[in-house]
Short mmCIF file of C-alpha atoms in Angstrom, two decimals:
data_model
loop_
_atom_site.label_atom_id
_atom_site.label_comp_id
_atom_site.label_asym_id
_atom_site.label_seq_id
_atom_site.Cartn_x
_atom_site.Cartn_y
_atom_site.Cartn_z
CA MET W 549 0.00 0.00 0.00
CA LYS W 550 2.83 2.42 0.86
CA LYS W 551 4.51 1.73 -2.49
CA VAL W 552 1.32 2.60 -4.39
CA LEU W 553 0.92 5.81 -2.40
CA VAL W 554 4.57 6.83 -3.02
CA LEU W 555 4.18 6.07 -6.75
CA PHE W 556 0.98 8.14 -6.90
CA VAL W 557 2.67 11.11 -5.17
CA CYS W 558 5.69 10.91 -7.53
CA ILE W 559 3.45 10.96 -10.59
CA ALA W 560 1.46 13.94 -9.23
CA VAL W 561 4.67 15.90 -8.52
CA ALA W 562 6.03 15.17 -12.00
CA LEU W 563 2.79 16.31 -13.69
CA CYS W 564 2.68 19.52 -11.64
CA ALA W 565 6.32 20.30 -12.52
CA MET W 566 5.70 19.78 -16.24
CA SER W 567 2.58 21.92 -16.32
CA ALA W 568 4.32 24.74 -14.44
CA CYS W 569 7.23 24.77 -16.91
CA SER W 570 5.02 24.89 -19.98
CA LYS W 571 2.87 27.69 -18.53
CA GLY W 572 5.93 29.89 -17.83
CA ALA W 573 7.20 29.54 -21.41
CA SER W 574 3.86 30.51 -22.97
CA ASP W 575 3.46 33.47 -20.59
CA LYS W 576 6.95 34.74 -21.47
CA LYS W 577 6.26 34.43 -25.21
CA ALA W 578 2.95 36.28 -24.84
CA LYS W 579 4.63 39.13 -22.94
CA GLU W 580 7.36 39.46 -25.61
CA THR W 581 4.79 39.62 -28.41
CA GLU W 582 2.67 42.11 -26.48
CA SER W 583 5.57 44.49 -25.81
CA THR W 584 6.79 44.63 -29.41
CA SER W 585 3.61 44.86 -31.49
CA GLU W 586 1.38 47.57 -30.03
CA VAL W 587 -0.26 49.98 -32.51
CA MET W 588 -1.28 53.62 -31.89
CA THR W 589 -1.97 56.96 -33.62
CA THR W 590 0.85 59.22 -34.79
CA ASP W 591 -0.62 62.54 -33.62
CA LYS W 592 2.19 63.16 -31.11
CA ALA W 593 5.04 62.38 -33.53
CA VAL W 594 7.25 65.34 -34.50
CA ILE W 595 8.26 63.70 -37.80
CA LYS W 596 5.55 62.03 -39.85
CA GLU W 597 4.05 61.58 -43.31
CA ALA W 598 6.14 63.10 -46.14
CA ASP W 599 8.79 64.42 -43.72
CA ALA W 600 9.38 60.87 -42.44
CA ILE W 601 9.81 59.57 -46.00
CA ASN W 602 12.14 62.45 -46.92
CA LEU W 603 14.25 61.81 -43.83
CA ILE W 604 14.69 58.10 -44.59
CA MET W 605 15.36 58.80 -48.28
CA SER W 606 18.16 61.22 -47.28
CA TYR W 607 20.25 58.25 -46.10
CA SER W 608 22.70 56.48 -48.43
CA ASP W 609 22.00 53.04 -49.90
CA GLU W 610 24.55 51.54 -47.51
CA GLU W 611 22.97 53.20 -44.45
CA LEU W 612 19.56 51.88 -45.53
CA GLY W 613 20.93 48.37 -46.08
CA LEU W 614 19.89 48.44 -49.76
CA THR W 615 21.75 47.94 -53.02
CA ALA W 616 21.61 50.72 -55.62
CA LYS W 617 19.34 48.49 -57.77
CA GLN W 618 16.94 47.84 -54.86
CA ARG W 619 16.81 51.54 -53.99
CA LYS W 620 15.99 52.49 -57.58
CA LYS W 621 13.07 50.00 -57.70
CA ALA W 622 11.76 50.75 -54.20
CA SER W 623 8.86 52.97 -53.23
CA PHE W 624 8.97 54.50 -49.76
CA MET W 625 5.73 54.51 -47.80
CA VAL W 626 4.86 55.59 -44.27
CA ALA W 627 2.43 53.69 -42.07
CA GLY W 628 -0.70 55.50 -40.91
CA GLU W 629 -0.36 54.08 -37.40
CA GLY W 630 2.55 54.09 -34.99
CA THR W 631 4.35 51.05 -33.66
CA LYS W 632 5.67 50.37 -30.17
CA ILE W 633 9.07 48.68 -29.96
CA ASP W 634 10.62 47.99 -26.57
CA GLY W 635 8.32 50.51 -24.89
CA LYS W 636 9.06 53.39 -27.30
CA ASN W 637 6.70 54.79 -29.98
CA TYR W 638 7.87 54.89 -33.60
CA ILE W 639 6.70 55.97 -37.06
CA GLU W 640 7.26 53.16 -39.58
CA VAL W 641 8.64 53.84 -43.06
CA VAL W 642 8.90 50.94 -45.51
CA ALA W 643 10.98 50.56 -48.67
CA THR W 644 8.93 48.16 -50.78
CA VAL W 645 8.55 46.81 -54.31
CA LYS W 646 5.15 46.06 -55.83
CA LYS W 647 5.05 42.68 -57.57
CA LYS W 648 2.40 41.66 -60.13
CA HIS W 649 1.19 38.05 -60.26
CA LYS W 650 -0.96 36.59 -63.06
CA ASP W 651 -3.04 33.44 -62.67
CA GLY W 652 -4.94 33.08 -65.93
CA ASP W 653 -7.23 36.13 -66.14
CA LYS W 654 -6.78 36.97 -62.47
CA VAL W 655 -4.11 39.54 -61.53
CA THR W 656 -2.96 40.10 -57.95
CA TYR W 657 -0.28 42.28 -56.39
CA THR W 658 1.98 41.75 -53.42
CA PHE W 659 4.54 43.98 -51.76
CA GLU W 660 8.06 42.80 -50.97
CA HIS W 661 9.62 44.81 -48.15
CA LEU W 662 13.26 45.57 -48.85
CA GLY W 663 13.75 47.67 -45.73
CA VAL W 664 11.75 48.77 -42.69
CA TYR W 665 12.77 51.90 -40.76
CA TYR W 666 11.46 53.39 -37.53
CA ILE W 667 11.65 57.03 -36.40
CA SER W 668 10.91 57.68 -32.72
CA TYR W 669 8.02 60.03 -32.01
CA ASP W 670 10.44 62.58 -30.51
CA GLY W 671 12.71 62.31 -33.59
CA LYS W 672 15.77 61.48 -31.49
CA LYS W 673 16.21 57.85 -32.51
CA ILE W 674 16.09 56.06 -35.85
CA ILE W 675 16.45 52.30 -36.24
CA ARG W 676 16.15 49.89 -39.12
CA LYS W 677 14.94 46.33 -39.02
CA ASP W 678 17.53 43.69 -39.82
CA MET W 679 15.80 42.08 -42.81
CA GLU W 680 18.11 39.03 -42.75
CA SER W 681 17.34 38.09 -39.13
CA LYS W 682 14.46 35.70 -38.43
CA GLU W 683 13.94 37.28 -34.99
CA PRO W 684 12.97 40.96 -34.64
CA LYS W 685 16.38 42.68 -34.57
CA TYR W 686 17.03 46.40 -34.98
CA ILE W 687 20.10 48.41 -35.98
CA ASP W 688 20.65 51.99 -34.76
CA MET W 689 21.08 54.63 -37.47
CA LYS W 690 22.76 58.00 -37.03
CA ILE W 691 20.44 60.98 -36.64
CA LYS W 692 20.19 63.51 -39.47
CA ALA W 693 18.45 66.85 -39.75
CA VAL W 694 14.91 66.46 -41.01
CA PRO W 695 14.37 67.66 -44.60
CA THR W 696 10.92 69.25 -44.24
CA THR W 697 8.31 69.55 -46.95
CA THR W 698 6.75 72.77 -45.64
CA ALA W 699 8.05 75.82 -43.81
CA PRO W 700 6.83 76.19 -40.23
CA ALA W 701 3.99 78.76 -39.91
CA GLU W 702 5.78 80.61 -37.08
CA GLU W 703 8.81 81.40 -39.23
CA SER W 704 6.63 82.66 -42.08
CA GLU W 705 4.79 84.99 -39.68
CA LYS W 706 8.07 86.34 -38.25
CA GLU W 707 9.36 87.20 -41.74
CA THR W 708 6.24 89.17 -42.64
CA THR W 709 6.15 91.09 -39.37
CA THR W 710 9.84 92.06 -39.42
CA LYS W 711 9.79 93.32 -43.03
CA GLY W 712 7.14 95.97 -42.45
#
């Protein structure tokens, strides 16, 4: 009787240990996914839309991780929503190529991302996604002045008031 009881207790302990280990791994994976894929608006970003594209396009092919041929084919697009990476908010700019696929009379298009770049909402950090890595991995890029598409309204007002 004692042997059966000891065997039963050993089996119960082993099952509890296995279930605890598997739960910890799934919780950790869920937390990692949650912290790196949050989406939000870009209202608070200082660099967005065309300015974000112009900033990324001001980098050299080497800095962008592209060949000259890839850069020539690529279109640069900015995402309408922000992305959270490691607790920080970013604007996403993508270098992509549109590919046409024919299947009989049916035509479909896909986009192949050649590069993905992130500009922090405060404009003080720019990173690019390592496109060769299977895991999400980011490379810091040096900060450049932002080539703007429009002059700030305040400066235009100052010029008109000081001339008269």
